[in-house]
Tab-separated table of C-alpha atoms and ligand atoms in Angstrom:
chain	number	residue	atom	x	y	z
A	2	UNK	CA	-64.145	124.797	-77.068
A	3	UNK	CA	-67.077	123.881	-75.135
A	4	UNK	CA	-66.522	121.971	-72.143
A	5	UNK	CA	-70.118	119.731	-72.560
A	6	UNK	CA	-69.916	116.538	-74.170
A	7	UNK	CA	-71.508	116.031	-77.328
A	8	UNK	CA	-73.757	113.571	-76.920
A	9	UNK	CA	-75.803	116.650	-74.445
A	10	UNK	CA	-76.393	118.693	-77.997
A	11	UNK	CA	-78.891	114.995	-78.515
A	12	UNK	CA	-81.121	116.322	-76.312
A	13	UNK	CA	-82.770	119.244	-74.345
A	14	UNK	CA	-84.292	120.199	-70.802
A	15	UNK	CA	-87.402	119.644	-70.029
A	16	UNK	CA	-90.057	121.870	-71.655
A	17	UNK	CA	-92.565	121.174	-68.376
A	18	UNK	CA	-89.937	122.594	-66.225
A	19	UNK	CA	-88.755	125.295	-68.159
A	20	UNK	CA	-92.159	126.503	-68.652
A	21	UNK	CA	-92.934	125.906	-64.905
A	22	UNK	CA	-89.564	128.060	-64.308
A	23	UNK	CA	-90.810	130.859	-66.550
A	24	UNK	CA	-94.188	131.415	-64.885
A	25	UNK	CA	-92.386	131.274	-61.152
A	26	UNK	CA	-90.017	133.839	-62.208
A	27	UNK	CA	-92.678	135.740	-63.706
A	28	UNK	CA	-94.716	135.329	-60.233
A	29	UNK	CA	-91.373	136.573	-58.307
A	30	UNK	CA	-91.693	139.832	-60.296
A	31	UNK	CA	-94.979	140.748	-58.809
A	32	UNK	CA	-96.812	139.273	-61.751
A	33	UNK	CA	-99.794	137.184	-61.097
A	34	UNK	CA	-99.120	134.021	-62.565
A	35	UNK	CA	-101.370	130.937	-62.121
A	36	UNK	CA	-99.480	127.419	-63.103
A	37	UNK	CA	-101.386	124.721	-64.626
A	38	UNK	CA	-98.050	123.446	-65.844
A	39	UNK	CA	-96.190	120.933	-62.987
A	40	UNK	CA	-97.290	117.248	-62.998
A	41	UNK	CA	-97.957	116.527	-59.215
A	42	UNK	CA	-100.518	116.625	-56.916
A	43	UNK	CA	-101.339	119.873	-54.977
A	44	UNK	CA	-102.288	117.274	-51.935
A	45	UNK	CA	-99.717	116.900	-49.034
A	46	UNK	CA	-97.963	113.344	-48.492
A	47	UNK	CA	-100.616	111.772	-46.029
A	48	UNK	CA	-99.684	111.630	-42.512
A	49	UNK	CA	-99.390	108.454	-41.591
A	50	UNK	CA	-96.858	108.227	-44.691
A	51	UNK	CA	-94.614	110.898	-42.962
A	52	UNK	CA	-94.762	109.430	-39.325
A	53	UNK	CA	-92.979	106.561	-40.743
A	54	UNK	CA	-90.299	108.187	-42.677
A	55	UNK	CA	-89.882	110.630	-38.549
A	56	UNK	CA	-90.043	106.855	-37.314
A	57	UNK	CA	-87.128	105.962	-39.793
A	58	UNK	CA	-85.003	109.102	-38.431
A	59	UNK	CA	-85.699	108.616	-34.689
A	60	UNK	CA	-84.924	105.092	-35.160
A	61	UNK	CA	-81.761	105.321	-36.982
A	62	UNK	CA	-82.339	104.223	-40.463
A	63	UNK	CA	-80.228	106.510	-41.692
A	64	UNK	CA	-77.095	104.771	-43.328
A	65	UNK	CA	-76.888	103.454	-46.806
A	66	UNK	CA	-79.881	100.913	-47.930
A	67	UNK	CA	-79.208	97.837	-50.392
A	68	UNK	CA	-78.338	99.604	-53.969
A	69	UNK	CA	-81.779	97.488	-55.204
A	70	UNK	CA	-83.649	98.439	-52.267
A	71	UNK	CA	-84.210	97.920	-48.636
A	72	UNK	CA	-85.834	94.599	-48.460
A	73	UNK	CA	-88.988	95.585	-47.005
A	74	UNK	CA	-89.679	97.548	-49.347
A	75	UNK	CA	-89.002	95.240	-52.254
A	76	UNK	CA	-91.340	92.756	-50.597
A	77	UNK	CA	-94.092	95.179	-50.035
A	78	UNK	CA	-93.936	95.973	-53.817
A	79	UNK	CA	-94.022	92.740	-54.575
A	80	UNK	CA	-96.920	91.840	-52.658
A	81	UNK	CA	-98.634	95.144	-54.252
A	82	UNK	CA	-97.979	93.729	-57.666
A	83	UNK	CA	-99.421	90.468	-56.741
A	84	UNK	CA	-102.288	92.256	-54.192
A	85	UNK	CA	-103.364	94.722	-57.251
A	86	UNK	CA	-102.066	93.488	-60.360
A	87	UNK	CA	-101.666	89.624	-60.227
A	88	UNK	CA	-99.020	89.486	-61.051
A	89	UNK	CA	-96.144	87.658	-58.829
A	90	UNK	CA	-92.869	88.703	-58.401
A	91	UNK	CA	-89.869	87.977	-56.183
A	92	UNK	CA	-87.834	90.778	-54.274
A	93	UNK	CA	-84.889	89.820	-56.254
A	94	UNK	CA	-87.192	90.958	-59.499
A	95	UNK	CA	-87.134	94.040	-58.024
A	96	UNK	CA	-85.453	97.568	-58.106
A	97	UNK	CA	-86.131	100.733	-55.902
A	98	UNK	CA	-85.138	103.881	-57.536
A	99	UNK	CA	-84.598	107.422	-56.715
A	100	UNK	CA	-88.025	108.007	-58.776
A	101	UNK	CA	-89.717	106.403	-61.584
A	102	UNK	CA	-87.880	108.759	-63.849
A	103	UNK	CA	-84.651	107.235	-63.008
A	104	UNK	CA	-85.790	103.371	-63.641
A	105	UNK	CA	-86.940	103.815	-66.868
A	106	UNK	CA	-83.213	105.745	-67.554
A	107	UNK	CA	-81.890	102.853	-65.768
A	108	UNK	CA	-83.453	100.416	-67.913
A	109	UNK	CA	-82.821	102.048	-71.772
A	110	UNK	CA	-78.910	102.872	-70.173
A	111	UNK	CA	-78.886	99.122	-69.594
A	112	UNK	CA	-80.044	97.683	-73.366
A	113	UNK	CA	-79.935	100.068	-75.852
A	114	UNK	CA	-76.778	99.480	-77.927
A	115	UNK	CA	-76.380	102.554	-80.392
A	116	UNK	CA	-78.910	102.544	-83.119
A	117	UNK	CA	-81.400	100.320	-81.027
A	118	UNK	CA	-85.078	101.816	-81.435
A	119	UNK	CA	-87.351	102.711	-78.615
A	120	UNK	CA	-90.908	103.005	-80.003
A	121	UNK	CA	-92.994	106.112	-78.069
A	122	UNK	CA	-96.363	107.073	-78.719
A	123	UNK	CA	-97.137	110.298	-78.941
A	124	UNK	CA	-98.168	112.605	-76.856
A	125	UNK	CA	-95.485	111.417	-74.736
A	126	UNK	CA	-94.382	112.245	-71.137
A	127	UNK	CA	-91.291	114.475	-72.225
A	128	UNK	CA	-88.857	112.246	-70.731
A	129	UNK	CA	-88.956	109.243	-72.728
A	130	UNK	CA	-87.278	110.745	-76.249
A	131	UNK	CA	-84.116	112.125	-74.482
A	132	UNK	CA	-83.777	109.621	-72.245
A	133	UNK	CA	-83.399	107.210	-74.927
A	134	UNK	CA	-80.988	109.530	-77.101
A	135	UNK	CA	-78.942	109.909	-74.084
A	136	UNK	CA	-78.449	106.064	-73.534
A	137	UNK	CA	-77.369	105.983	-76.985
A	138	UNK	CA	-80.761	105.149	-79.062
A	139	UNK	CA	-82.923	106.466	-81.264
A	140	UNK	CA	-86.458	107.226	-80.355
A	141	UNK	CA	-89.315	106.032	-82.962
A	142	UNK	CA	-92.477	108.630	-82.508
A	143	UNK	CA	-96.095	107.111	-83.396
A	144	UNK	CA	-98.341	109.931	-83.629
A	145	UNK	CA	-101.519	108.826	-82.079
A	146	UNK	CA	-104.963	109.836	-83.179
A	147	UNK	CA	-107.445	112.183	-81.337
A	148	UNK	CA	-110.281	110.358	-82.266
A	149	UNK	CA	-109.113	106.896	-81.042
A	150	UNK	CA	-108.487	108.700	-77.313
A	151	UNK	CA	-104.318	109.100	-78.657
A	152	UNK	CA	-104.302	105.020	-78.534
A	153	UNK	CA	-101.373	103.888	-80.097
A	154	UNK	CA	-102.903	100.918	-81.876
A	155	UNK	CA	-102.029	97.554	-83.032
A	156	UNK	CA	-101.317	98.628	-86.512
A	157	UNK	CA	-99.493	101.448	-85.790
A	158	UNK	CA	-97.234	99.356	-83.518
A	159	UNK	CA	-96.646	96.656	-86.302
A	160	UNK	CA	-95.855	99.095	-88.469
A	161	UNK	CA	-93.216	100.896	-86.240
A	162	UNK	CA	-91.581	97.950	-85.353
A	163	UNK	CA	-87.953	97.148	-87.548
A	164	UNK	CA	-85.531	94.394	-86.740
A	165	UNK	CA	-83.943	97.182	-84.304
A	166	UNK	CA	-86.567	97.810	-82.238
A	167	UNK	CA	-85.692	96.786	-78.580
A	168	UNK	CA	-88.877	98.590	-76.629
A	169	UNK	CA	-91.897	99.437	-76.820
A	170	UNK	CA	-93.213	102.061	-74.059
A	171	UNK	CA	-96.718	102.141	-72.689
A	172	UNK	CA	-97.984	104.966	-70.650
A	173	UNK	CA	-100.762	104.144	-69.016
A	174	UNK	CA	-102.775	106.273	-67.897
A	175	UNK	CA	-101.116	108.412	-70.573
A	176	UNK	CA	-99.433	112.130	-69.679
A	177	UNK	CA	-100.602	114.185	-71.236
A	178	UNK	CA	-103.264	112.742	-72.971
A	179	UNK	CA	-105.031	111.115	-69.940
A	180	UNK	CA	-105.686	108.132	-72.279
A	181	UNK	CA	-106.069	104.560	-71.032
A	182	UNK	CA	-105.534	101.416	-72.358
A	183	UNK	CA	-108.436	98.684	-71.430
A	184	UNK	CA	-107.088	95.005	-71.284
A	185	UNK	CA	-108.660	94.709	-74.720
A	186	UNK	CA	-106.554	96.986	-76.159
A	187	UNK	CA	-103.746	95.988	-74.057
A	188	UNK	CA	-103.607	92.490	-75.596
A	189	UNK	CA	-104.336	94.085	-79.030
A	190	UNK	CA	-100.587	95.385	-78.595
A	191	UNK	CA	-99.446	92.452	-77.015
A	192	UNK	CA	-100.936	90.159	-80.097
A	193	UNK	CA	-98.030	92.379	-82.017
A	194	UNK	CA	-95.174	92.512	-79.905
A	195	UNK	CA	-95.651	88.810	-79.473
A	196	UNK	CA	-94.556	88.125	-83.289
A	197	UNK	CA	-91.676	90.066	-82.454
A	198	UNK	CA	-89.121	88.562	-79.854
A	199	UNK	CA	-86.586	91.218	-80.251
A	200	UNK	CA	-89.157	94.072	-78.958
A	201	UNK	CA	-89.101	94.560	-75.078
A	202	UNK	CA	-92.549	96.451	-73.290
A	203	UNK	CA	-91.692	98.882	-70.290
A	204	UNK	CA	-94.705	99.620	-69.149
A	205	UNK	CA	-95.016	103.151	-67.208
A	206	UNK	CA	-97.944	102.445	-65.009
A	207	UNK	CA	-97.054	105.380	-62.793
A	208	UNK	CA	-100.928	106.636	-62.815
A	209	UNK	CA	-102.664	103.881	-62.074
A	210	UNK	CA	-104.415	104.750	-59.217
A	211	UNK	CA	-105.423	107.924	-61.259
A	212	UNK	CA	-108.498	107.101	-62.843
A	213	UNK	CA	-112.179	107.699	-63.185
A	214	UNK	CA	-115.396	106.148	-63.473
A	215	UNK	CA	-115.742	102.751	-64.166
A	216	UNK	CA	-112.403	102.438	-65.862
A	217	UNK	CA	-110.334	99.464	-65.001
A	218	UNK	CA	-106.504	99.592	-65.083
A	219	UNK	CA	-104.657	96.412	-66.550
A	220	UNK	CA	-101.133	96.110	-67.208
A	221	UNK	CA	-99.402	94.447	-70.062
A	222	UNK	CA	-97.754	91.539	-67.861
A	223	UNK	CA	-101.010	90.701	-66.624
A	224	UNK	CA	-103.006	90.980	-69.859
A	225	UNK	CA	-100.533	88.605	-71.510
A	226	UNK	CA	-98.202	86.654	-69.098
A	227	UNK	CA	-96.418	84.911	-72.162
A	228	UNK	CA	-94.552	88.629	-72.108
A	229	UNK	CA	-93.762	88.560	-68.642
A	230	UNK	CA	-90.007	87.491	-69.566
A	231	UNK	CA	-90.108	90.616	-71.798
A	232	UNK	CA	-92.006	93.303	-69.783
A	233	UNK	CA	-90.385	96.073	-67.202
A	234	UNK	CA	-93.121	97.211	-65.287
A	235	UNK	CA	-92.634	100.616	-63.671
A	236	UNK	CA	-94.500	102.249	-61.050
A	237	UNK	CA	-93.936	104.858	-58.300
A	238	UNK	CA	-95.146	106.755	-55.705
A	239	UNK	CA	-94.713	110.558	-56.579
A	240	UNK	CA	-98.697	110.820	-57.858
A	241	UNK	CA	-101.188	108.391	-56.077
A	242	UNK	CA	-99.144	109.151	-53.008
A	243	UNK	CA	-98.441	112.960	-53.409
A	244	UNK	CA	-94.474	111.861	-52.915
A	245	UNK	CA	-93.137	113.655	-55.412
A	246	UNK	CA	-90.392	115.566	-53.338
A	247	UNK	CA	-89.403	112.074	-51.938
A	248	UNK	CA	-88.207	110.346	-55.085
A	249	UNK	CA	-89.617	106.930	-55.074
A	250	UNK	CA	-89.951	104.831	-57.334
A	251	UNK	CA	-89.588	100.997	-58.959
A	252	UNK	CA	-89.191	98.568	-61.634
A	253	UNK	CA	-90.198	94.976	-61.473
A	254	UNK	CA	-89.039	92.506	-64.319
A	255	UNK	CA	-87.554	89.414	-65.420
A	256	UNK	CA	-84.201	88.891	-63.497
A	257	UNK	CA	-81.163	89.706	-65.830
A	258	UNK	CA	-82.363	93.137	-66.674
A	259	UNK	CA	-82.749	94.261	-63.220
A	260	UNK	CA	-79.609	92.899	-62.493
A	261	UNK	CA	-77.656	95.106	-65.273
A	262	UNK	CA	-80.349	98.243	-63.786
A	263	UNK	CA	-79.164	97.421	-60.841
A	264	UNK	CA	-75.623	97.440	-61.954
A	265	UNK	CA	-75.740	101.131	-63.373
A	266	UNK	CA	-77.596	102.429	-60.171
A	267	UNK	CA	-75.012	100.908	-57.896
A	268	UNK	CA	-72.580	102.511	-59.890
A	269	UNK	CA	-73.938	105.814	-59.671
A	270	UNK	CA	-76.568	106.938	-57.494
A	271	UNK	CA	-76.250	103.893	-55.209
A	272	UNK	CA	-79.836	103.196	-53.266
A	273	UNK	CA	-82.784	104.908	-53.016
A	274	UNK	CA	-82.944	107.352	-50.157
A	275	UNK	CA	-83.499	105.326	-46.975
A	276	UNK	CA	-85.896	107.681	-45.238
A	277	UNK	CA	-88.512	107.461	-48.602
A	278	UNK	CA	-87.746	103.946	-48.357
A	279	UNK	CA	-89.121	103.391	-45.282
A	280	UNK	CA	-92.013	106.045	-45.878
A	281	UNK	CA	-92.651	103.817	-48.992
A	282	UNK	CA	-93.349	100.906	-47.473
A	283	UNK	CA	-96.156	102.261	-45.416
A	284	UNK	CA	-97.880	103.743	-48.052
A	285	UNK	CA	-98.209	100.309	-49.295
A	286	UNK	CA	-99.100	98.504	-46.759
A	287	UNK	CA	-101.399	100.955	-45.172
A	288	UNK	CA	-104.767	102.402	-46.080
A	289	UNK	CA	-105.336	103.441	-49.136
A	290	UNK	CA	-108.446	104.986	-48.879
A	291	UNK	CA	-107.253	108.661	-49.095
A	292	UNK	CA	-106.395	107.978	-52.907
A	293	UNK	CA	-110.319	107.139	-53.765
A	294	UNK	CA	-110.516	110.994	-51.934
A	295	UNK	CA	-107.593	112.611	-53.779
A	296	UNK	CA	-109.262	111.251	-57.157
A	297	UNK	CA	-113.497	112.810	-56.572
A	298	UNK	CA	-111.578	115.571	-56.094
A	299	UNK	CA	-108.955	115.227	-59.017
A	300	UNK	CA	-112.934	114.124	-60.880
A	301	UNK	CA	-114.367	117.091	-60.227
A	302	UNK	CA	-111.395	119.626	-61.035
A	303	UNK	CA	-111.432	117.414	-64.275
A	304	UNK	CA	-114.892	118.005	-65.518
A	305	UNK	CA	-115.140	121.814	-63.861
A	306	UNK	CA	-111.720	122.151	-66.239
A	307	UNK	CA	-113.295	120.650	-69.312
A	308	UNK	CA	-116.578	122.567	-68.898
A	309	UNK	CA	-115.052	125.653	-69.739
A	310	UNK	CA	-112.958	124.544	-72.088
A	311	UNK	CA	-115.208	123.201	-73.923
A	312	UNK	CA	-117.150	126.532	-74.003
A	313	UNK	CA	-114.029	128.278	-75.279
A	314	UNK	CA	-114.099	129.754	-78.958
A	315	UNK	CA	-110.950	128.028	-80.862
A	316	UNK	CA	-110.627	125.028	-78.072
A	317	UNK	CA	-111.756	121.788	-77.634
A	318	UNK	CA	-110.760	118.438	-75.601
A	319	UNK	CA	-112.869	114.914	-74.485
A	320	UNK	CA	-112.823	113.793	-71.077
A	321	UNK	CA	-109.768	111.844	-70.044
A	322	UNK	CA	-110.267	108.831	-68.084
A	323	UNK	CA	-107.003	108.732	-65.931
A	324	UNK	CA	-104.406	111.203	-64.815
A	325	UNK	CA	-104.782	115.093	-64.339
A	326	UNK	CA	-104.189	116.505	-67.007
A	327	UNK	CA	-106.503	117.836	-70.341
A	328	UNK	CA	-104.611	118.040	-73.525
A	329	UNK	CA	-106.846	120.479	-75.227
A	330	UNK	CA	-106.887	120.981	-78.937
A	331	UNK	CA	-106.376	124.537	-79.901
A	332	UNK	CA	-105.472	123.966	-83.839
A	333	UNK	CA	-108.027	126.759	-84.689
A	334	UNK	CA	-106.400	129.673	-83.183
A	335	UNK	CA	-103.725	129.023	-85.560
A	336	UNK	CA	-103.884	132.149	-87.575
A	337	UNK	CA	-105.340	134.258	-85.091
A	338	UNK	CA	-103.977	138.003	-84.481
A	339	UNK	CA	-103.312	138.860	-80.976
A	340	UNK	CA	-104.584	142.266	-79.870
A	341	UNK	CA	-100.915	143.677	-80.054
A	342	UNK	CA	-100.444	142.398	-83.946
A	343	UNK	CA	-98.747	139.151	-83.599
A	344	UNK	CA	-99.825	136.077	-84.882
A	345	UNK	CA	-100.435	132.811	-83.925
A	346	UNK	CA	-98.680	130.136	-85.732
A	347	UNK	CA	-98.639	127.466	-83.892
A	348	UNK	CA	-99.090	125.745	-80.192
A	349	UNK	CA	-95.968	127.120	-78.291
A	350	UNK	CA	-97.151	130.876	-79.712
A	351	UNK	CA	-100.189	129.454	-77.863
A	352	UNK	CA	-98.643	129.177	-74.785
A	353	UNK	CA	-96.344	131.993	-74.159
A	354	UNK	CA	-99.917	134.211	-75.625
A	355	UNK	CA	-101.727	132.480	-72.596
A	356	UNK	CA	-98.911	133.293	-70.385
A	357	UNK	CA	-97.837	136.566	-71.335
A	358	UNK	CA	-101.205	138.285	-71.742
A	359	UNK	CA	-103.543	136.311	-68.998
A	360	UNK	CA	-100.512	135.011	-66.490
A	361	UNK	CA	-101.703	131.277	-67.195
A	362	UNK	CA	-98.424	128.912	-67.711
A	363	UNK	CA	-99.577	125.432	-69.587
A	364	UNK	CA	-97.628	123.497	-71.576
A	365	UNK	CA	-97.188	123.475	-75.334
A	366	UNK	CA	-97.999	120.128	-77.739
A	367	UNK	CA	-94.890	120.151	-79.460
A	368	UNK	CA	-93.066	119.621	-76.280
A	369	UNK	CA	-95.218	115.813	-75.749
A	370	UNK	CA	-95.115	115.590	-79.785
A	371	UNK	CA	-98.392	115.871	-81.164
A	372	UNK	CA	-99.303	119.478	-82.281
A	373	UNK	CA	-101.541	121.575	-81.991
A	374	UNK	CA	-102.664	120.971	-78.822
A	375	UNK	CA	-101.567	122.313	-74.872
A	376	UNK	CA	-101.583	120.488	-71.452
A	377	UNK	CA	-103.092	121.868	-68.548
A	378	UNK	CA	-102.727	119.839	-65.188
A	379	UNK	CA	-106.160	120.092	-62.669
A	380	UNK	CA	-104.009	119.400	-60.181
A	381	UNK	CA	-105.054	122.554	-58.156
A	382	UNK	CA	-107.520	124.290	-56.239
A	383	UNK	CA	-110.785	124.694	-58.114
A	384	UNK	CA	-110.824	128.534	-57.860
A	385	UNK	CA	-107.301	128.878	-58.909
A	386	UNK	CA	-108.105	126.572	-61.937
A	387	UNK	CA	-111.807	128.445	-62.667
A	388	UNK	CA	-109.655	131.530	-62.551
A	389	UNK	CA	-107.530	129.893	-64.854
A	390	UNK	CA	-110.077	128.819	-67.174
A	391	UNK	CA	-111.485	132.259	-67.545
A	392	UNK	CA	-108.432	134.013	-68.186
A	393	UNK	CA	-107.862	131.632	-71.265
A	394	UNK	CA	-111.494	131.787	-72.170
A	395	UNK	CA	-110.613	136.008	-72.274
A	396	UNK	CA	-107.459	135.687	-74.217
A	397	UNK	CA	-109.388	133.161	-77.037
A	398	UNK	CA	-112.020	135.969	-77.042
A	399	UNK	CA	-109.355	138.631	-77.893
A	400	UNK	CA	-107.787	136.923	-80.920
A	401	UNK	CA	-109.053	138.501	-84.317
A	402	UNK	CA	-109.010	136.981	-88.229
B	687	PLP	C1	-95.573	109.481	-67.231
B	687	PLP	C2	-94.572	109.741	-66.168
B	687	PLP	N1	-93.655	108.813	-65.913
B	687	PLP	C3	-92.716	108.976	-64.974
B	687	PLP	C4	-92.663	110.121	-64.225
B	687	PLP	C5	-91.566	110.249	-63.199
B	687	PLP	O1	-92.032	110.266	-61.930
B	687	PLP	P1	-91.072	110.280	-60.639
B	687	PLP	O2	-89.675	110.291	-61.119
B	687	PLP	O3	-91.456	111.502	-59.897
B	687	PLP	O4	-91.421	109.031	-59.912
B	687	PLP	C6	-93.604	111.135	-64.448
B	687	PLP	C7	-93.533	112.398	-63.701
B	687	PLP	O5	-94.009	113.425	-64.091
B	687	PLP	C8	-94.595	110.937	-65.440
B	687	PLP	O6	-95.523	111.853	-65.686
């Protein structure tokens, strides 16, 4: 008899990781492997951010913070939200979390009853499916279309919805897909939701400061206050910060529901870790200039990335407007022979091809649910990722009909 509960068989690891592991392991046995695979930054935490989490030590801010937070922190998010977003907030509307993974597990442990319906477009971060069958729901995919950037739109939301629905997630910028939602499109959505008072919007806005051109971020809170009473709004500092190791992050919504997040974390992880705490508030109130720096670079990985992508027999991808990542379609190497016999049927034979033959570890479409199609993150040194580019460009080559 298996010692694991049941309710683990509901879901699985996390593809990203486990392809990440494979390709370090590979790299460990003298292989040379180049990862396009993690999702964070290749940039170092700034410095400024790190003299304040050695402040934090030296000073003794080292025993345990609030559960929600420490309240400088809170405030500085709140004046963030209202600084960036205007939106307005008060501290108590406000939870700190070891990461934005763990508020939006927070927030579907905290109101999904079983059977409740979490609606995901996809591709989705990986996350959001077995997060939600692990609280005890069931997730509701909406395959997104290609051509409309992988917008979820209106329609496809009303049509999703059911009297069970309780949220609706919004990733935005979107990983993988890079897509981004204007404030048009935004209140589209929100025109929907609306005639439904039983659906909830978390909003994952963890890439925000991700994005390109003339794009302009909006958030669903802002684009249609009348939700405010219904909308989580998650953000974090792993990405635009390059904090990823410091799990940071926070959700900001109406009062009762951060109360019962609040609840759960105080029941199991307690708060935040007081040394990113402190760290966190000075990214926020500091300059932010380095993260206009971080994203020309970020820019011109992107359109170096897509360049040769783009000249690749069998592949193809548009330019993303936020995040790092290209989620490139590869649908016509389906039925290709590799050159030792095997072949392709679909996106994760793709993948492990790429990675066994050229050392190049991306992830596989399935895995964000929309096939076929892979992810590569730019978040590396241009070389590395030319390098990278080639080696796939060689392994298209060398599939035969
Ligand atoms: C879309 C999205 N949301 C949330 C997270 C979680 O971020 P963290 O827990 O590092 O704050 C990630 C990380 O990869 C992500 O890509």
């Amino acid at each position: 008899m298996s010692v694991v509960a049941e309710r683990l068989n509901r879901i699985k690891a996390s593809p990203s990781i486990m392809i990440s592991s494979k390709a370090m392991e590979l790299a460990r046995a003298g292989n040379d492997v180049i990862a396009l695979s993690a999702g964070e930054p290749d940039f170092d935490t700034p410095d400024h951010i790190k003299a304040a989490a050695k402040r934090a030590i030296d000073e003794g801010k080292t025993k345990y913070p609030p559960v929600a937070g420490i309240p400088e922190l809170r405030e500085s998010i709140c004046e963030k939200l209202s600084r960036e977003n205007g939106l307005e907030y008060s501290p108590h509307q406000v939870l700190v979390c070891s990461g934005g993974k763990q508020v939006i597990y927070n927030a579907l442990a905290a109101t999904l009853d079983p059977e409740d319906e979490v609606i995901i477009p996809a591709p989705y971060w990986v996350s959001y499916p077995d997060m939600t069958l692990l609280a005890g729901g069931t997730p509701v995919e909406v395959a997104t279309d290609p051509g409309n950037e992988f917008r979820m739109t209106p329609g496809q939301l009303q049509s999703a919805i059911t009297p069970k629905t309780k949220w609706v997630i919004i990733n935005n910028p979107c990983n993988p897909s890079g897509a981004v939602y204007s404030s048009k499109e935004l209140e589209g959505l929100a025109e929907v939701v609306r005639r439904h008072p039983q659906v909830w919007v978390l909003t994952d806005d963890i890439y925000e400061h991700i994005i390109y051109g003339d794009t302009q971020f909006a958030t669903m809170a802002q684009v249609a206050p009348d939700l405010y009473e219904r909308t989580l709004t998650m953000n974090g500092f792993s990405k635009a910060y390059c904090m990823t190791g410091w799990r940071l992050g926070y959700g900001a919504g109406p009062r009762e529901l951060i109360n019962a997040m609040t609840k759960i974390q105080s029941q199991t992880t307690s708060g935040a870790c007081s040394i990113s705490q402190w760290a966190g508030v000075a990214a926020l109130r500091s300059d932010q200039s380095f993260i206009r720096e971080n994203n020309a670079v970020f820019e011109s990985r992107r359109d170096l990335a897509l360049s040769l992508l783009n000249q690749t027999k069998g592949l193809s991808c548009r330019p993303p407007k936020g995040a790092f990542y290209l989620y490139v379609a590869c649908g016509e190497l389906i039925g290709g022979q590799t050159p030792s016999g095997d072949t392709i049927k679909n996106d994760a034979d793709v993948v492990n091809y790429f990675l066994d033959t050229e050392g190049v570890a991306v992830v596989h479409g399935e895995a964000f649910g929309l096939s076929p199609f892979f992810r590569i993150s730019y978040a590396l040194d241009s070389s590395q990722l030319e390098e990278a580019c080639m080696r796939i460009q060689r392994a298209c080559a060398a599939l035969t009909r």
